[in-house]
mmCIF file of C-alpha atoms and ligand atoms in Angstrom:
data_model
loop_
_atom_site.group_PDB
_atom_site.id
_atom_site.type_symbol
_atom_site.label_atom_id
_atom_site.label_comp_id
_atom_site.label_asym_id
_atom_site.label_seq_id
_atom_site.Cartn_x
_atom_site.Cartn_y
_atom_site.Cartn_z
ATOM 1 C CA UNK A 1 68.076 96.667 113.600
ATOM 2 C CA UNK A 2 71.278 97.352 111.678
ATOM 3 C CA UNK A 3 70.910 99.812 108.791
ATOM 4 C CA UNK A 4 73.241 98.837 105.960
ATOM 5 C CA UNK A 5 74.443 101.788 103.876
ATOM 6 C CA UNK A 6 75.604 101.499 100.255
ATOM 7 C CA UNK A 7 77.349 104.515 98.750
ATOM 8 C CA UNK A 8 76.346 104.635 95.083
ATOM 9 C CA UNK A 9 77.382 106.798 92.163
ATOM 10 C CA UNK A 10 74.518 107.477 89.724
ATOM 11 C CA UNK A 11 76.967 107.413 86.799
ATOM 12 C CA UNK A 12 78.601 104.182 87.841
ATOM 13 C CA UNK A 13 76.117 101.975 89.671
ATOM 14 C CA UNK A 14 77.743 98.926 91.288
ATOM 15 C CA UNK A 15 75.779 95.890 90.222
ATOM 16 C CA UNK A 16 76.717 93.879 93.301
ATOM 17 C CA UNK A 17 75.491 96.547 95.741
ATOM 18 C CA UNK A 18 72.329 97.167 93.744
ATOM 19 C CA UNK A 19 71.502 93.451 93.742
ATOM 20 C CA UNK A 20 72.130 93.206 97.461
ATOM 21 C CA UNK A 21 69.809 96.146 98.184
ATOM 22 C CA UNK A 22 67.133 94.713 95.847
ATOM 23 C CA UNK A 23 67.405 91.274 97.473
ATOM 24 C CA UNK A 24 66.746 92.814 100.893
ATOM 25 C CA UNK A 25 63.684 94.590 99.507
ATOM 26 C CA UNK A 26 62.418 91.382 97.862
ATOM 27 C CA UNK A 27 62.872 89.585 101.178
ATOM 28 C CA UNK A 28 60.235 91.914 102.640
ATOM 29 C CA UNK A 29 62.445 94.556 104.257
ATOM 30 C CA UNK A 30 62.509 98.316 103.885
ATOM 31 C CA UNK A 31 65.274 100.111 101.940
ATOM 32 C CA UNK A 32 65.644 103.874 101.423
ATOM 33 C CA UNK A 33 66.814 105.094 97.997
ATOM 34 C CA UNK A 34 67.395 108.389 96.199
ATOM 35 C CA UNK A 35 64.977 109.785 93.619
ATOM 36 C CA UNK A 36 65.203 113.056 91.670
ATOM 37 C CA UNK A 37 62.775 114.672 94.147
ATOM 38 C CA UNK A 38 63.513 113.398 97.675
ATOM 39 C CA UNK A 39 64.681 110.080 99.171
ATOM 40 C CA UNK A 40 62.027 107.348 99.212
ATOM 41 C CA UNK A 41 61.477 104.631 101.791
ATOM 42 C CA UNK A 42 60.876 101.547 99.665
ATOM 43 C CA UNK A 43 59.162 98.214 100.193
ATOM 44 C CA UNK A 44 57.729 95.538 97.890
ATOM 45 C CA UNK A 45 54.343 97.058 96.980
ATOM 46 C CA UNK A 46 52.808 93.618 96.448
ATOM 47 C CA UNK A 47 53.453 92.439 100.026
ATOM 48 C CA UNK A 48 51.182 93.745 102.768
ATOM 49 C CA UNK A 49 53.627 92.805 105.554
ATOM 50 C CA UNK A 50 56.537 94.581 103.846
ATOM 51 C CA UNK A 51 54.462 97.723 103.275
ATOM 52 C CA UNK A 52 53.386 97.689 106.931
ATOM 53 C CA UNK A 53 57.054 98.143 107.898
ATOM 54 C CA UNK A 54 57.124 101.475 106.043
ATOM 55 C CA UNK A 55 54.256 102.802 108.173
ATOM 56 C CA UNK A 56 55.978 101.553 111.333
ATOM 57 C CA UNK A 57 59.422 102.977 110.527
ATOM 58 C CA UNK A 58 58.001 106.444 109.699
ATOM 59 C CA UNK A 59 55.242 106.554 112.264
ATOM 60 C CA UNK A 60 52.915 107.313 109.351
ATOM 61 C CA UNK A 61 49.119 107.534 109.837
ATOM 62 C CA UNK A 62 47.426 104.410 108.411
ATOM 63 C CA UNK A 63 44.962 106.420 106.325
ATOM 64 C CA UNK A 64 47.673 108.023 104.181
ATOM 65 C CA UNK A 65 48.257 106.032 100.951
ATOM 66 C CA UNK A 66 51.678 105.468 99.368
ATOM 67 C CA UNK A 67 52.961 106.048 95.840
ATOM 68 C CA UNK A 68 53.895 102.926 93.852
ATOM 69 C CA UNK A 69 57.149 103.494 91.956
ATOM 70 C CA UNK A 70 57.644 101.647 88.676
ATOM 71 C CA UNK A 71 60.380 101.581 86.023
ATOM 72 C CA UNK A 72 58.312 101.451 82.816
ATOM 73 C CA UNK A 73 54.933 102.239 81.256
ATOM 74 C CA UNK A 74 54.199 98.505 80.985
ATOM 75 C CA UNK A 75 54.717 98.105 84.722
ATOM 76 C CA UNK A 76 52.506 101.147 85.346
ATOM 77 C CA UNK A 77 49.702 99.639 83.249
ATOM 78 C CA UNK A 78 49.586 96.554 85.462
ATOM 79 C CA UNK A 79 48.771 98.608 88.540
ATOM 80 C CA UNK A 80 45.766 100.451 87.111
ATOM 81 C CA UNK A 81 42.532 99.526 85.352
ATOM 82 C CA UNK A 82 42.052 102.453 83.001
ATOM 83 C CA UNK A 83 44.252 105.183 81.535
ATOM 84 C CA UNK A 84 42.625 108.281 79.958
ATOM 85 C CA UNK A 85 44.222 109.598 76.758
ATOM 86 C CA UNK A 86 45.504 112.756 78.436
ATOM 87 C CA UNK A 87 47.533 110.576 80.809
ATOM 88 C CA UNK A 88 49.384 109.054 77.861
ATOM 89 C CA UNK A 89 50.159 112.586 76.717
ATOM 90 C CA UNK A 90 51.427 113.491 80.190
ATOM 91 C CA UNK A 91 53.472 110.300 80.435
ATOM 92 C CA UNK A 92 55.143 111.131 77.144
ATOM 93 C CA UNK A 93 56.013 114.603 78.318
ATOM 94 C CA UNK A 94 56.911 114.041 81.977
ATOM 95 C CA UNK A 95 57.670 110.395 82.760
ATOM 96 C CA UNK A 96 60.154 109.333 83.920
ATOM 97 C CA UNK A 97 60.024 112.392 86.155
ATOM 98 C CA UNK A 98 58.468 114.090 89.201
ATOM 99 C CA UNK A 99 54.799 113.483 88.358
ATOM 100 C CA UNK A 100 52.470 111.022 90.146
ATOM 101 C CA UNK A 101 49.268 109.836 88.486
ATOM 102 C CA UNK A 102 46.253 108.885 90.622
ATOM 103 C CA UNK A 103 44.294 106.242 88.695
ATOM 104 C CA UNK A 104 41.758 103.473 89.422
ATOM 105 C CA UNK A 105 43.742 100.644 91.021
ATOM 106 C CA UNK A 106 44.031 97.030 89.845
ATOM 107 C CA UNK A 107 44.494 94.279 92.436
ATOM 108 C CA UNK A 108 48.251 94.017 91.916
ATOM 109 C CA UNK A 109 49.356 96.118 94.888
ATOM 110 C CA UNK A 110 48.785 95.277 98.545
ATOM 111 C CA UNK A 111 45.732 96.991 100.045
ATOM 112 C CA UNK A 112 47.700 99.018 102.559
ATOM 113 C CA UNK A 113 49.572 100.815 99.734
ATOM 114 C CA UNK A 114 46.195 102.369 98.852
ATOM 115 C CA UNK A 115 45.142 102.845 102.480
ATOM 116 C CA UNK A 116 41.714 101.510 101.610
ATOM 117 C CA UNK A 117 41.088 103.720 98.549
ATOM 118 C CA UNK A 118 40.033 102.354 95.148
ATOM 119 C CA UNK A 119 42.698 104.465 93.426
ATOM 120 C CA UNK A 120 46.481 104.252 93.409
ATOM 121 C CA UNK A 121 49.263 106.797 92.946
ATOM 122 C CA UNK A 122 51.890 105.667 90.426
ATOM 123 C CA UNK A 123 55.085 107.327 89.344
ATOM 124 C CA UNK A 124 58.141 106.549 87.199
ATOM 125 C CA UNK A 125 61.072 108.342 88.851
ATOM 126 C CA UNK A 126 63.883 109.590 86.611
ATOM 127 C CA UNK A 127 66.823 109.172 89.005
ATOM 128 C CA UNK A 128 69.135 106.507 87.489
ATOM 129 C CA UNK A 129 69.596 104.776 90.871
ATOM 130 C CA UNK A 130 65.836 104.700 91.546
ATOM 131 C CA UNK A 131 65.154 103.227 88.101
ATOM 132 C CA UNK A 132 67.926 100.633 88.417
ATOM 133 C CA UNK A 133 66.772 99.690 91.919
ATOM 134 C CA UNK A 134 63.138 99.163 90.835
ATOM 135 C CA UNK A 135 64.308 97.143 87.821
ATOM 136 C CA UNK A 136 66.565 94.992 89.986
ATOM 137 C CA UNK A 137 63.692 94.391 92.417
ATOM 138 C CA UNK A 138 61.405 93.391 89.550
ATOM 139 C CA UNK A 139 58.458 94.622 91.612
ATOM 140 C CA UNK A 140 56.587 97.894 92.033
ATOM 141 C CA UNK A 141 58.177 99.705 94.972
ATOM 142 C CA UNK A 142 55.878 101.484 97.428
ATOM 143 C CA UNK A 143 57.695 104.525 98.779
ATOM 144 C CA UNK A 144 56.789 107.616 100.767
ATOM 145 C CA UNK A 145 59.450 110.198 101.532
ATOM 146 C CA UNK A 146 62.095 108.634 103.819
ATOM 147 C CA UNK A 147 61.628 110.928 106.824
ATOM 148 C CA UNK A 148 59.948 110.455 110.188
ATOM 149 C CA UNK A 149 56.319 111.560 109.678
ATOM 150 C CA UNK A 150 55.900 115.301 110.165
ATOM 151 C CA UNK A 151 59.574 116.183 109.542
ATOM 152 C CA UNK A 152 60.999 117.773 106.398
ATOM 153 C CA UNK A 153 61.533 115.268 103.569
ATOM 154 C CA UNK A 154 65.112 114.069 103.069
ATOM 155 C CA UNK A 155 67.149 115.520 100.210
ATOM 156 C CA UNK A 156 70.414 113.874 101.321
ATOM 157 C CA UNK A 157 71.271 110.438 102.719
ATOM 158 C CA UNK A 158 72.383 112.132 105.967
ATOM 159 C CA UNK A 159 68.789 113.312 106.520
ATOM 160 C CA UNK A 160 67.483 109.754 106.120
ATOM 161 C CA UNK A 161 70.165 108.430 108.454
ATOM 162 C CA UNK A 162 69.372 111.060 111.066
ATOM 163 C CA UNK A 163 65.656 110.126 111.053
ATOM 164 C CA UNK A 164 65.686 106.369 110.448
ATOM 165 C CA UNK A 165 69.026 104.800 111.390
ATOM 166 C CA UNK A 166 68.279 101.547 113.229
ATOM 167 C CA UNK A 167 64.665 101.518 112.022
ATOM 168 C CA UNK A 168 65.210 100.386 108.422
ATOM 169 C CA UNK A 169 67.279 97.591 106.843
ATOM 170 C CA UNK A 170 69.086 99.566 104.189
ATOM 171 C CA UNK A 171 69.922 102.967 102.727
ATOM 172 C CA UNK A 172 71.303 103.630 99.258
ATOM 173 C CA UNK A 173 73.311 106.834 99.539
ATOM 174 C CA UNK A 174 73.246 108.494 96.126
ATOM 175 C CA UNK A 175 74.188 111.981 97.323
ATOM 176 C CA UNK A 176 71.922 115.011 97.069
ATOM 177 C CA UNK A 177 68.598 114.779 95.248
ATOM 178 C CA UNK A 178 67.936 117.404 92.540
ATOM 179 C CA UNK A 179 64.439 118.900 92.513
ATOM 180 C CA UNK A 180 64.350 118.928 96.314
ATOM 181 C CA UNK A 181 60.528 118.914 96.634
ATOM 182 C CA UNK A 182 58.237 115.927 96.089
ATOM 183 C CA UNK A 183 56.504 114.993 92.870
ATOM 184 C CA UNK A 184 53.356 116.738 91.700
ATOM 185 C CA UNK A 185 50.363 114.501 92.489
ATOM 186 C CA UNK A 186 47.535 114.704 89.928
ATOM 187 C CA UNK A 187 44.153 113.051 90.108
ATOM 188 C CA UNK A 188 43.550 111.482 86.690
ATOM 189 C CA UNK A 189 40.213 109.808 87.426
ATOM 190 C CA UNK A 190 38.154 112.606 85.824
ATOM 191 C CA UNK A 191 37.953 114.403 82.493
ATOM 192 C CA UNK A 192 40.481 117.035 83.502
ATOM 193 C CA UNK A 193 43.583 116.452 85.630
ATOM 194 C CA UNK A 194 43.414 117.934 89.137
ATOM 195 C CA UNK A 195 46.546 118.831 91.106
ATOM 196 C CA UNK A 196 46.279 117.340 94.602
ATOM 197 C CA UNK A 197 49.813 118.313 95.601
ATOM 198 C CA UNK A 198 51.953 120.875 93.744
ATOM 199 C CA UNK A 199 55.494 119.636 93.145
ATOM 200 C CA UNK A 200 58.354 119.062 90.739
ATOM 201 C CA UNK A 201 56.271 119.510 87.565
ATOM 202 C CA UNK A 202 54.582 122.916 87.635
ATOM 203 C CA UNK A 203 50.961 123.734 86.747
ATOM 204 C CA UNK A 204 52.254 125.878 83.873
ATOM 205 C CA UNK A 205 54.268 122.953 82.473
ATOM 206 C CA UNK A 206 51.265 120.620 82.709
ATOM 207 C CA UNK A 207 48.934 123.102 81.022
ATOM 208 C CA UNK A 208 51.333 123.594 78.146
ATOM 209 C CA UNK A 209 50.885 119.898 77.373
ATOM 210 C CA UNK A 210 47.222 119.130 78.204
ATOM 211 C CA UNK A 211 45.373 122.425 78.388
ATOM 212 C CA UNK A 212 43.421 123.291 81.507
ATOM 213 C CA UNK A 213 44.515 121.715 84.777
ATOM 214 C CA UNK A 214 42.550 122.297 87.990
ATOM 215 C CA UNK A 215 43.795 122.811 91.546
ATOM 216 C CA UNK A 216 42.160 120.762 94.307
ATOM 217 C CA UNK A 217 39.955 123.341 96.146
ATOM 218 C CA UNK A 218 41.244 121.864 99.423
ATOM 219 C CA UNK A 219 44.691 123.318 98.644
ATOM 220 C CA UNK A 220 43.477 126.890 98.522
ATOM 221 C CA UNK A 221 44.462 128.814 101.618
ATOM 222 C CA UNK A 222 41.130 129.934 103.026
ATOM 223 C CA UNK A 223 39.144 126.962 101.754
ATOM 224 C CA UNK A 224 37.051 124.846 104.086
ATOM 225 C CA UNK A 225 37.237 121.856 101.747
ATOM 226 C CA UNK A 226 39.396 118.959 102.817
ATOM 227 C CA UNK A 227 42.412 118.241 100.653
ATOM 228 C CA UNK A 228 41.782 115.190 98.487
ATOM 229 C CA UNK A 229 45.281 113.727 98.933
ATOM 230 C CA UNK A 230 44.962 112.296 102.446
ATOM 231 C CA UNK A 231 48.553 113.319 103.239
ATOM 232 C CA UNK A 232 47.930 117.015 102.601
ATOM 233 C CA UNK A 233 45.754 117.482 105.682
ATOM 234 C CA UNK A 234 48.544 116.751 108.157
ATOM 235 C CA UNK A 235 51.068 119.213 109.499
ATOM 236 C CA UNK A 236 54.222 118.436 107.623
ATOM 237 C CA UNK A 237 57.801 119.292 106.828
ATOM 238 C CA UNK A 238 58.220 120.947 110.220
ATOM 239 C CA UNK A 239 61.642 121.787 111.686
ATOM 240 C CA UNK A 240 62.226 121.186 115.398
ATOM 241 C CA UNK A 241 61.894 124.824 116.409
ATOM 242 C CA UNK A 242 58.875 127.013 115.597
ATOM 243 C CA UNK A 243 58.832 128.345 112.049
ATOM 244 C CA UNK A 244 57.365 131.772 111.285
ATOM 245 C CA UNK A 245 56.666 132.838 107.738
ATOM 246 C CA UNK A 246 57.009 136.504 106.945
ATOM 247 C CA UNK A 247 54.973 138.004 104.103
ATOM 248 C CA UNK A 248 55.975 141.576 103.299
ATOM 249 C CA UNK A 249 58.688 143.664 101.667
ATOM 250 C CA UNK A 250 62.383 142.875 102.260
ATOM 251 C CA UNK A 251 62.597 146.145 104.166
ATOM 252 C CA UNK A 252 59.767 145.185 106.514
ATOM 253 C CA UNK A 253 61.308 141.714 106.864
ATOM 254 C CA UNK A 254 64.593 143.217 108.037
ATOM 255 C CA UNK A 255 62.805 145.430 110.530
ATOM 256 C CA UNK A 256 60.841 142.481 111.864
ATOM 257 C CA UNK A 257 64.003 140.412 112.366
ATOM 258 C CA UNK A 258 65.766 143.370 114.052
ATOM 259 C CA UNK A 259 62.823 143.783 116.415
ATOM 260 C CA UNK A 260 62.911 140.098 117.335
ATOM 261 C CA UNK A 261 66.629 140.296 118.053
ATOM 262 C CA UNK A 262 66.247 143.459 120.139
ATOM 263 C CA UNK A 263 63.624 141.623 122.172
ATOM 264 C CA UNK A 264 66.343 139.085 123.025
ATOM 265 C CA UNK A 265 65.067 136.282 120.816
ATOM 266 C CA UNK A 266 67.624 134.029 119.175
ATOM 267 C CA UNK A 267 66.371 133.764 115.624
ATOM 268 C CA UNK A 268 67.580 131.867 112.574
ATOM 269 C CA UNK A 269 66.595 133.413 109.270
ATOM 270 C CA UNK A 270 65.927 131.567 106.004
ATOM 271 C CA UNK A 271 65.918 133.531 102.782
ATOM 272 C CA UNK A 272 67.089 133.959 99.218
ATOM 273 C CA UNK A 273 70.637 135.147 98.485
ATOM 274 C CA UNK A 274 69.254 138.484 97.285
ATOM 275 C CA UNK A 275 67.355 139.186 100.504
ATOM 276 C CA UNK A 276 70.336 137.998 102.566
ATOM 277 C CA UNK A 277 72.404 140.790 101.019
ATOM 278 C CA UNK A 278 70.209 143.268 102.945
ATOM 279 C CA UNK A 279 71.093 141.809 106.330
ATOM 280 C CA UNK A 280 73.984 142.636 108.631
ATOM 281 C CA UNK A 281 76.450 140.063 109.850
ATOM 282 C CA UNK A 282 75.046 139.741 113.360
ATOM 283 C CA UNK A 283 71.960 137.977 112.015
ATOM 284 C CA UNK A 284 72.090 134.187 111.935
ATOM 285 C CA UNK A 285 71.296 133.528 108.285
ATOM 286 C CA UNK A 286 70.925 130.472 106.107
ATOM 287 C CA UNK A 287 70.787 131.257 102.411
ATOM 288 C CA UNK A 288 68.572 129.141 100.161
ATOM 289 C CA UNK A 289 69.847 130.267 96.764
ATOM 290 C CA UNK A 290 69.172 132.787 94.039
ATOM 291 C CA UNK A 291 66.520 131.266 91.740
ATOM 292 C CA UNK A 292 63.239 129.663 92.866
ATOM 293 C CA UNK A 293 64.563 126.315 91.549
ATOM 294 C CA UNK A 294 67.631 126.623 93.802
ATOM 295 C CA UNK A 295 65.378 127.580 96.718
ATOM 296 C CA UNK A 296 63.169 124.513 96.110
ATOM 297 C CA UNK A 297 66.212 122.294 95.945
ATOM 298 C CA UNK A 298 67.691 123.497 99.255
ATOM 299 C CA UNK A 299 64.479 124.224 101.211
ATOM 300 C CA UNK A 300 64.271 120.991 103.249
ATOM 301 C CA UNK A 301 67.957 121.100 104.080
ATOM 302 C CA UNK A 302 67.371 124.692 105.198
ATOM 303 C CA UNK A 303 64.484 123.631 107.441
ATOM 304 C CA UNK A 304 66.775 121.035 109.053
ATOM 305 C CA UNK A 305 69.749 123.404 109.205
ATOM 306 C CA UNK A 306 68.894 125.197 112.441
ATOM 307 C CA UNK A 307 68.304 121.959 114.347
ATOM 308 C CA UNK A 308 71.691 121.932 116.073
ATOM 309 C CA UNK A 309 71.829 125.702 116.387
ATOM 310 C CA UNK A 310 70.646 127.315 119.550
ATOM 311 C CA UNK A 311 67.717 129.296 118.120
ATOM 312 C CA UNK A 312 64.251 129.948 119.596
ATOM 313 C CA UNK A 313 62.576 130.310 116.240
ATOM 314 C CA UNK A 314 63.167 130.265 112.515
ATOM 315 C CA UNK A 315 61.835 133.099 110.385
ATOM 316 C CA UNK A 316 61.527 132.526 106.655
ATOM 317 C CA UNK A 317 60.568 134.946 103.942
ATOM 318 C CA UNK A 318 57.780 134.111 101.474
ATOM 319 C CA UNK A 319 58.286 133.639 97.745
ATOM 320 C CA UNK A 320 56.147 134.400 94.710
ATOM 321 C CA UNK A 321 53.986 131.472 93.644
ATOM 322 C CA UNK A 322 55.029 131.154 90.032
ATOM 323 C CA UNK A 323 56.350 127.882 88.648
ATOM 324 C CA UNK A 324 57.791 125.718 91.385
ATOM 325 C CA UNK A 325 57.227 128.649 93.768
ATOM 326 C CA UNK A 326 53.715 127.245 94.190
ATOM 327 C CA UNK A 327 55.135 124.020 95.662
ATOM 328 C CA UNK A 328 57.677 125.934 97.761
ATOM 329 C CA UNK A 329 54.913 128.039 99.364
ATOM 330 C CA UNK A 330 52.637 124.997 99.806
ATOM 331 C CA UNK A 331 55.366 123.252 101.847
ATOM 332 C CA UNK A 332 56.274 126.376 103.802
ATOM 333 C CA UNK A 333 52.644 126.995 104.809
ATOM 334 C CA UNK A 334 52.324 123.405 105.983
ATOM 335 C CA UNK A 335 55.537 123.628 107.969
ATOM 336 C CA UNK A 336 54.826 127.024 109.533
ATOM 337 C CA UNK A 337 53.455 127.671 113.011
ATOM 338 C CA UNK A 338 52.486 131.231 112.128
ATOM 339 C CA UNK A 339 52.271 133.517 109.140
ATOM 340 C CA UNK A 340 53.074 137.174 109.786
ATOM 341 C CA UNK A 341 51.567 139.515 107.209
ATOM 342 C CA UNK A 342 52.711 143.112 107.126
HETATM 343 O O1 TXA B 401 58.448 112.773 95.069
HETATM 344 C C1 TXA B 401 57.703 112.011 95.669
HETATM 345 O O2 TXA B 401 56.506 111.861 95.364
HETATM 346 C C2 TXA B 401 58.301 111.193 96.826
HETATM 347 C C3 TXA B 401 59.363 110.256 96.246
HETATM 348 C C4 TXA B 401 59.912 109.301 97.257
HETATM 349 O O3 TXA B 401 58.835 109.585 95.138
HETATM 350 N N1 TXA B 401 57.290 110.483 97.525
HETATM 351 C C5 TXA B 401 56.380 111.094 98.336
HETATM 352 O O4 TXA B 401 55.509 110.233 98.967
HETATM 353 O O5 TXA B 401 56.353 112.281 98.514
HETATM 354 P P1 TXA B 401 54.622 110.655 100.209
HETATM 355 O O6 TXA B 401 54.028 109.385 100.683
HETATM 356 O O7 TXA B 401 55.429 111.430 101.172
HETATM 357 O O8 TXA B 401 53.483 111.523 99.591
HETATM 358 C C6 TXA B 401 52.490 110.949 98.766
HETATM 359 C C7 TXA B 401 51.309 111.870 98.641
HETATM 360 C C8 TXA B 401 50.524 111.972 99.939
HETATM 361 O O9 TXA B 401 50.068 113.304 100.110
HETATM 362 C C9 TXA B 401 49.371 111.012 99.711
HETATM 363 O O10 TXA B 401 48.253 111.322 100.495
HETATM 364 C C10 TXA B 401 49.102 111.194 98.232
HETATM 365 O O11 TXA B 401 50.400 111.344 97.662
HETATM 366 N N2 TXA B 401 48.452 110.002 97.638
HETATM 367 C C11 TXA B 401 48.981 108.775 97.458
HETATM 368 N N3 TXA B 401 48.073 107.924 96.918
HETATM 369 C C12 TXA B 401 46.936 108.638 96.752
HETATM 370 C C13 TXA B 401 45.622 108.335 96.252
HETATM 371 N N4 TXA B 401 45.304 107.127 95.827
HETATM 372 N N5 TXA B 401 44.714 109.335 96.238
HETATM 373 C C14 TXA B 401 45.020 110.575 96.660
HETATM 374 N N6 TXA B 401 46.249 110.922 97.142
HETATM 375 C C15 TXA B 401 47.179 109.974 97.199
HETATM 376 MG MG1 MG B 402 56.148 112.785 102.661
#
C-alpha cells in the first residue's frame, strides 16, 4: 500500500490537501493526523470495516476500544446518551483540548470502536489540523495513537512513518505535537469523574474546576485491581532496547550509571537538563528538557532516540509526580522493564 504524505502548516492549512485526505478517510481508508497530544490514526468511526483497518495497521488487541474524535459539542452529543452536569463544566474548561470523556454510548459509532463496551470515549482535540480534518470528514473520527501497538506514541510525523509506512493510506505531517503525552481519560458514568489514564490535563487542573476527582485504583502501583481502561493493562510505550528506571538521588544515579559503564555495558541515559549537568562527557546522554512540561513533550522522542544507537540498555531517571509528572511517570512505568530503587 502506498502511504501518501501531505505536509501541512497549522497556520495555513491547504484546503485542497485537507479535502483529499478527508476524501480518503470517507472512502473507508486510514489516515494519520496530528493532534495537540500525539499523532492519531484515523478512520470513519461509523464504518466497522474502516475501523477494522486501524486494528490491523497497528496490530492492536481487539478488546481495546478507540477514542472517537469530534469537532464540536453538538457532534459529541450525538455519540452519547447522557451527559452529567459536571461534564458540561469540564467541556467548558478543557474542550477542545487533551481530555477524553467516557460516557454511555449511542448507536452512532461502529461497535468495534467500543470494543464491545456500552460506553464510548469522546474527545474534541484542539490542534487546528485535527479540527479541520474532522470537520472536512463530516464524521466522527476513531483514532488511537498512530504507532505500532506497544511502541512509544508518535509525537512527529517521522515516528508515524517509521512505524506505519506502507500500512496506511495517508499521513498528514503537521510537524511536532505539543503536549507530547496522550489525553487524560476520565470515566464520566458516575457521580464523580474517575481518571482512567493520566494525561495532558492534570488531576489538579480538573479538581480546580469540578472538585474531587478520583484515580482508578487499577492505576496505583501496588494495586491488584485491573485498570478500567482496557488499554492500560498492556505493556506500552516501550523502546526497542530494555529500559531501566532509576529512582534515587542524582548522585546515586550517576554512581549507578558509572558502575554500569565500568561493567562494560553500553548504556544510553535519559534525563532532565539539570541532571545531565552532573554527568561527564563520556556518558551517552539524551536530554529531555528543563521543566516537567518539556520532559512530557519530548519523552516519546527520547524513548525512540536510542533505537539506532548501539546501546544495550536505556536508563532513565524518575520524576516527581506533580502536575503532568503523574502522566510522565505512568508512561515510564509502563515502558520500563525494571525499576531500580536506591
Ligand atoms: O491523546 C490521545 O488520547 C490520543 C490522540 C490520538 O487523540 N489517542 C490515544 O488513543 O491515546 P489510544 O487508543 O492510544 O488510547 C485510548 C485509551 C486506551 O487506554 C483505551 O483503553 C481507553 O482510552 N478507552 C477508550 N475507550 C474506552 C472506554 N469506553 N472505556 C474505558 N477506556 C476506554
Ligand atoms: Mg496508544
